[in-house]
Amino acid sequence: MTPCLKDAETGEIVDTEVIRIRRSSFLRKYNRKNGWYVNWNELLKENEIYALVIHGSVNIQGLLAVRPDVSMASAFVTWMCAAPENNPEMTLQKKYEGVGGHLFAIAAQCSFNYGFEGAISGFAADRKLMEHYCKVFDAEPICMLHPYQIFISEAGGARIKEVYDYEWTDEII
């Protein structure tokens, strides 16, 4: 795990913060057409949306859609992704490393806020990503509702949350 956001070229550590996004109009520019995989304004209907940004800016490095899942007693990650410039599937040289871990840390914080003590569940995009989550974040493949369904225990979520450093702001867009 990269316990911070690190400039991939210089190795410089970058301070980050989390901003909640509630405006659909703001999220319209984050969509499938420009490398964000889904239309994020649609996810806002049933999820809380959080952005990982460079401290003091709205320079979004990753987005997370999450909601409470009472049946799994966890924060369910509906979708998360790094900005296209941080996504190894879209670029040869990432701008920042550590975005994915930060997004899991935000999900763990949401889990605590929902009363689930850090537990996280969701579906990985494919087998390779599921295996990565299992290796790096101690996720367990449960594959009940989806072939790549994962679960991170309360202890695992707490550990992820402790590793990553960011400021949780009260700012809402």
PDB file of C-alpha atoms in Angstrom, residues 3-169:
ATOM      1  CA  PRO A   3       0.112   5.242   2.432  1.00  0.00           C
ATOM      2  CA  CYS A   4      -0.163   8.632   0.803  1.00  0.00           C
ATOM      3  CA  LEU A   5      -0.672  10.199  -2.579  1.00  0.00           C
ATOM      4  CA  LYS A   6       2.709  10.211  -4.263  1.00  0.00           C
ATOM      5  CA  ASP A   7       3.742  11.986  -7.448  1.00  0.00           C
ATOM      6  CA  ALA A   8       4.725   9.063  -9.693  1.00  0.00           C
ATOM      7  CA  GLU A   9       7.482  11.036 -11.424  1.00  0.00           C
ATOM      8  CA  THR A  10       9.131  12.909  -8.544  1.00  0.00           C
ATOM      9  CA  GLY A  11       8.176  10.768  -5.545  1.00  0.00           C
ATOM     10  CA  GLU A  12       6.879  13.907  -3.811  1.00  0.00           C
ATOM     11  CA  ILE A  13       4.152  13.312  -1.227  1.00  0.00           C
ATOM     12  CA  VAL A  14       0.996  15.296  -1.934  1.00  0.00           C
ATOM     13  CA  ASP A  15      -1.496  16.335   0.750  1.00  0.00           C
ATOM     14  CA  THR A  16      -5.063  15.265   0.033  1.00  0.00           C
ATOM     15  CA  GLU A  17      -8.546  15.863   1.295  1.00  0.00           C
ATOM     16  CA  VAL A  18     -11.972  14.350   0.808  1.00  0.00           C
ATOM     17  CA  ILE A  19     -14.922  16.352  -0.466  1.00  0.00           C
ATOM     18  CA  ARG A  20     -18.492  15.110  -0.642  1.00  0.00           C
ATOM     19  CA  ILE A  21     -20.239  15.876  -3.908  1.00  0.00           C
ATOM     20  CA  ARG A  22     -23.998  16.352  -3.895  1.00  0.00           C
ATOM     21  CA  ARG A  23     -24.533  18.366  -7.078  1.00  0.00           C
ATOM     22  CA  SER A  24     -25.453  16.350 -10.137  1.00  0.00           C
ATOM     23  CA  SER A  25     -24.527  19.322 -12.333  1.00  0.00           C
ATOM     24  CA  PHE A  26     -20.940  19.156 -11.038  1.00  0.00           C
ATOM     25  CA  LEU A  27     -20.701  15.406 -11.672  1.00  0.00           C
ATOM     26  CA  ARG A  28     -21.910  15.600 -15.294  1.00  0.00           C
ATOM     27  CA  LYS A  29     -18.368  16.261 -16.490  1.00  0.00           C
ATOM     28  CA  TYR A  30     -17.196  12.957 -14.961  1.00  0.00           C
ATOM     29  CA  ASN A  31     -18.532  10.374 -17.370  1.00  0.00           C
ATOM     30  CA  ARG A  32     -17.882   7.378 -19.555  1.00  0.00           C
ATOM     31  CA  LYS A  33     -16.904   9.526 -22.545  1.00  0.00           C
ATOM     32  CA  ASN A  34     -13.917  11.111 -20.818  1.00  0.00           C
ATOM     33  CA  GLY A  35     -12.454   8.129 -18.991  1.00  0.00           C
ATOM     34  CA  TRP A  36     -14.451   7.897 -15.751  1.00  0.00           C
ATOM     35  CA  TYR A  37     -16.112   4.571 -16.767  1.00  0.00           C
ATOM     36  CA  VAL A  38     -19.656   5.558 -15.743  1.00  0.00           C
ATOM     37  CA  ASN A  39     -21.815   8.646 -15.662  1.00  0.00           C
ATOM     38  CA  TRP A  40     -21.215   9.765 -12.097  1.00  0.00           C
ATOM     39  CA  ASN A  41     -24.231  12.057 -11.933  1.00  0.00           C
ATOM     40  CA  GLU A  42     -26.415   8.920 -12.316  1.00  0.00           C
ATOM     41  CA  LEU A  43     -24.696   7.248  -9.340  1.00  0.00           C
ATOM     42  CA  LEU A  44     -25.648  10.182  -7.137  1.00  0.00           C
ATOM     43  CA  LYS A  45     -29.293   9.046  -7.122  1.00  0.00           C
ATOM     44  CA  GLU A  46     -28.648   6.082  -4.783  1.00  0.00           C
ATOM     45  CA  ASN A  47     -25.161   6.727  -3.395  1.00  0.00           C
ATOM     46  CA  GLU A  48     -23.011   9.178  -1.549  1.00  0.00           C
ATOM     47  CA  ILE A  49     -20.224  10.452  -3.805  1.00  0.00           C
ATOM     48  CA  TYR A  50     -16.816  11.412  -2.433  1.00  0.00           C
ATOM     49  CA  ALA A  51     -13.881  12.928  -4.278  1.00  0.00           C
ATOM     50  CA  LEU A  52     -10.223  12.545  -3.365  1.00  0.00           C
ATOM     51  CA  VAL A  53      -8.654  15.893  -4.212  1.00  0.00           C
ATOM     52  CA  ILE A  54      -5.326  17.633  -3.931  1.00  0.00           C
ATOM     53  CA  HIS A  55      -5.435  19.673  -0.706  1.00  0.00           C
ATOM     54  CA  GLY A  56      -6.925  23.128  -1.201  1.00  0.00           C
ATOM     55  CA  SER A  57      -8.315  22.414  -4.658  1.00  0.00           C
ATOM     56  CA  VAL A  58     -11.034  20.558  -6.496  1.00  0.00           C
ATOM     57  CA  ASN A  59      -8.410  18.746  -8.567  1.00  0.00           C
ATOM     58  CA  ILE A  60     -10.088  15.317  -8.407  1.00  0.00           C
ATOM     59  CA  GLN A  61      -7.759  12.318  -8.353  1.00  0.00           C
ATOM     60  CA  GLY A  62     -10.420   9.685  -7.693  1.00  0.00           C
ATOM     61  CA  LEU A  63     -14.136   9.242  -7.101  1.00  0.00           C
ATOM     62  CA  LEU A  64     -16.070   6.884  -4.819  1.00  0.00           C
ATOM     63  CA  ALA A  65     -19.781   5.992  -4.858  1.00  0.00           C
ATOM     64  CA  VAL A  66     -20.795   4.277  -1.619  1.00  0.00           C
ATOM     65  CA  ARG A  67     -23.932   3.454   0.353  1.00  0.00           C
ATOM     66  CA  PRO A  68     -24.820   1.494   3.494  1.00  0.00           C
ATOM     67  CA  ASP A  69     -25.650  -2.178   2.944  1.00  0.00           C
ATOM     68  CA  VAL A  70     -27.528  -3.461   5.967  1.00  0.00           C
ATOM     69  CA  SER A  71     -27.725  -7.045   4.664  1.00  0.00           C
ATOM     70  CA  MET A  72     -23.910  -7.262   4.473  1.00  0.00           C
ATOM     71  CA  ALA A  73     -23.354  -4.951   7.488  1.00  0.00           C
ATOM     72  CA  SER A  74     -20.900  -2.956   5.411  1.00  0.00           C
ATOM     73  CA  ALA A  75     -20.307   0.092   3.279  1.00  0.00           C
ATOM     74  CA  PHE A  76     -21.091  -1.097  -0.239  1.00  0.00           C
ATOM     75  CA  VAL A  77     -18.773   0.368  -2.865  1.00  0.00           C
ATOM     76  CA  THR A  78     -21.012   0.823  -5.876  1.00  0.00           C
ATOM     77  CA  TRP A  79     -18.173   2.241  -7.941  1.00  0.00           C
ATOM     78  CA  MET A  80     -14.752   3.765  -7.492  1.00  0.00           C
ATOM     79  CA  CYS A  81     -12.095   4.805  -9.922  1.00  0.00           C
ATOM     80  CA  ALA A  82      -8.963   6.848 -10.257  1.00  0.00           C
ATOM     81  CA  ALA A  83      -8.827   9.857 -12.540  1.00  0.00           C
ATOM     82  CA  PRO A  84      -7.823   8.850 -16.080  1.00  0.00           C
ATOM     83  CA  GLU A  85      -4.314  10.273 -15.560  1.00  0.00           C
ATOM     84  CA  ASN A  86      -3.900   7.971 -12.510  1.00  0.00           C
ATOM     85  CA  ASN A  87      -5.414   4.876 -14.093  1.00  0.00           C
ATOM     86  CA  PRO A  88      -2.859   2.337 -15.381  1.00  0.00           C
ATOM     87  CA  GLU A  89      -5.501   1.037 -17.811  1.00  0.00           C
ATOM     88  CA  MET A  90      -5.589   4.454 -19.514  1.00  0.00           C
ATOM     89  CA  THR A  91      -2.071   5.829 -19.284  1.00  0.00           C
ATOM     90  CA  LEU A  92       1.477   4.533 -19.484  1.00  0.00           C
ATOM     91  CA  GLN A  93       2.707   6.892 -16.737  1.00  0.00           C
ATOM     92  CA  LYS A  94       0.376   7.567 -13.809  1.00  0.00           C
ATOM     93  CA  LYS A  95       0.463  11.069 -12.338  1.00  0.00           C
ATOM     94  CA  TYR A  96      -0.141   9.890  -8.763  1.00  0.00           C
ATOM     95  CA  GLU A  97       0.167   6.555  -6.972  1.00  0.00           C
ATOM     96  CA  GLY A  98      -1.991   5.536  -4.022  1.00  0.00           C
ATOM     97  CA  VAL A  99      -5.388   6.680  -5.294  1.00  0.00           C
ATOM     98  CA  GLY A 100      -7.073   3.264  -4.973  1.00  0.00           C
ATOM     99  CA  GLY A 101      -5.971   2.799  -1.386  1.00  0.00           C
ATOM    100  CA  HIS A 102      -7.199   6.254  -0.496  1.00  0.00           C
ATOM    101  CA  LEU A 103     -10.601   5.419  -1.984  1.00  0.00           C
ATOM    102  CA  PHE A 104     -10.792   2.241   0.114  1.00  0.00           C
ATOM    103  CA  ALA A 105      -9.835   4.309   3.191  1.00  0.00           C
ATOM    104  CA  ILE A 106     -12.692   6.703   2.443  1.00  0.00           C
ATOM    105  CA  ALA A 107     -15.044   3.715   2.102  1.00  0.00           C
ATOM    106  CA  ALA A 108     -13.806   2.421   5.469  1.00  0.00           C
ATOM    107  CA  GLN A 109     -14.540   5.819   7.053  1.00  0.00           C
ATOM    108  CA  CYS A 110     -18.026   5.728   5.547  1.00  0.00           C
ATOM    109  CA  SER A 111     -18.467   2.254   7.017  1.00  0.00           C
ATOM    110  CA  PHE A 112     -17.618   3.625  10.466  1.00  0.00           C
ATOM    111  CA  ASN A 113     -20.043   6.493   9.876  1.00  0.00           C
ATOM    112  CA  TYR A 114     -22.785   3.995   8.945  1.00  0.00           C
ATOM    113  CA  GLY A 115     -22.111   1.979  12.112  1.00  0.00           C
ATOM    114  CA  PHE A 116     -20.422  -0.997  10.386  1.00  0.00           C
ATOM    115  CA  GLU A 117     -17.001  -0.595  12.085  1.00  0.00           C
ATOM    116  CA  GLY A 118     -14.971  -0.504   8.849  1.00  0.00           C
ATOM    117  CA  ALA A 119     -16.482  -3.414   6.890  1.00  0.00           C
ATOM    118  CA  ILE A 120     -16.556  -2.860   3.119  1.00  0.00           C
ATOM    119  CA  SER A 121     -18.184  -4.874   0.337  1.00  0.00           C
ATOM    120  CA  GLY A 122     -18.437  -4.508  -3.408  1.00  0.00           C
ATOM    121  CA  PHE A 123     -17.741  -6.023  -6.801  1.00  0.00           C
ATOM    122  CA  ALA A 124     -14.332  -5.863  -8.466  1.00  0.00           C
ATOM    123  CA  ALA A 125     -14.304  -5.197 -12.209  1.00  0.00           C
ATOM    124  CA  ASP A 126     -12.523  -8.451 -13.047  1.00  0.00           C
ATOM    125  CA  ARG A 127     -10.615 -11.386 -11.576  1.00  0.00           C
ATOM    126  CA  LYS A 128      -7.241  -9.620 -11.756  1.00  0.00           C
ATOM    127  CA  LEU A 129      -8.538  -6.646  -9.774  1.00  0.00           C
ATOM    128  CA  MET A 130     -10.287  -8.915  -7.273  1.00  0.00           C
ATOM    129  CA  GLU A 131      -7.031 -10.784  -6.676  1.00  0.00           C
ATOM    130  CA  HIS A 132      -5.214  -7.464  -6.260  1.00  0.00           C
ATOM    131  CA  TYR A 133      -7.745  -6.350  -3.621  1.00  0.00           C
ATOM    132  CA  CYS A 134      -7.334  -9.664  -1.826  1.00  0.00           C
ATOM    133  CA  LYS A 135      -3.552  -9.388  -1.840  1.00  0.00           C
ATOM    134  CA  VAL A 136      -3.158  -5.712  -0.972  1.00  0.00           C
ATOM    135  CA  PHE A 137      -6.249  -4.949   1.131  1.00  0.00           C
ATOM    136  CA  ASP A 138      -6.941  -8.384   2.667  1.00  0.00           C
ATOM    137  CA  ALA A 139     -10.298  -8.602   0.893  1.00  0.00           C
ATOM    138  CA  GLU A 140     -12.013 -11.967   0.828  1.00  0.00           C
ATOM    139  CA  PRO A 141     -13.587 -13.223  -2.394  1.00  0.00           C
ATOM    140  CA  ILE A 142     -17.146 -14.197  -1.470  1.00  0.00           C
ATOM    141  CA  CYS A 143     -18.556 -14.363  -5.013  1.00  0.00           C
ATOM    142  CA  MET A 144     -22.181 -14.851  -3.922  1.00  0.00           C
ATOM    143  CA  LEU A 145     -23.995 -12.175  -5.934  1.00  0.00           C
ATOM    144  CA  HIS A 146     -21.272 -11.504  -8.497  1.00  0.00           C
ATOM    145  CA  PRO A 147     -18.272 -13.516  -9.731  1.00  0.00           C
ATOM    146  CA  TYR A 148     -15.891 -10.885  -8.324  1.00  0.00           C
ATOM    147  CA  GLN A 149     -17.684  -9.956  -5.116  1.00  0.00           C
ATOM    148  CA  ILE A 150     -15.388  -9.050  -2.228  1.00  0.00           C
ATOM    149  CA  PHE A 151     -15.680  -8.343   1.473  1.00  0.00           C
ATOM    150  CA  ILE A 152     -13.202  -6.528   3.707  1.00  0.00           C
ATOM    151  CA  SER A 153     -13.708  -7.222   7.404  1.00  0.00           C
ATOM    152  CA  GLU A 154     -14.063  -4.615  10.118  1.00  0.00           C
ATOM    153  CA  ALA A 155     -10.423  -5.165  11.125  1.00  0.00           C
ATOM    154  CA  GLY A 156      -9.289  -4.916   7.509  1.00  0.00           C
ATOM    155  CA  GLY A 157     -11.198  -1.680   6.962  1.00  0.00           C
ATOM    156  CA  ALA A 158      -9.811  -0.221  10.188  1.00  0.00           C
ATOM    157  CA  ARG A 159      -6.276  -1.116   9.078  1.00  0.00           C
ATOM    158  CA  ILE A 160      -6.751   0.516   5.666  1.00  0.00           C
ATOM    159  CA  LYS A 161      -8.161   3.634   7.315  1.00  0.00           C
ATOM    160  CA  GLU A 162      -5.152   3.873   9.625  1.00  0.00           C
ATOM    161  CA  VAL A 163      -2.623   3.593   6.784  1.00  0.00           C
ATOM    162  CA  TYR A 164      -3.892   6.440   4.607  1.00  0.00           C
ATOM    163  CA  ASP A 165      -3.435  10.091   5.429  1.00  0.00           C
ATOM    164  CA  TYR A 166      -5.960  12.647   4.216  1.00  0.00           C
ATOM    165  CA  GLU A 167      -8.075  15.455   5.588  1.00  0.00           C
ATOM    166  CA  TRP A 168     -11.808  14.812   5.794  1.00  0.00           C
ATOM    167  CA  THR A 169     -13.433  18.167   5.046  1.00  0.00           C
TER     168      THR A 169
END
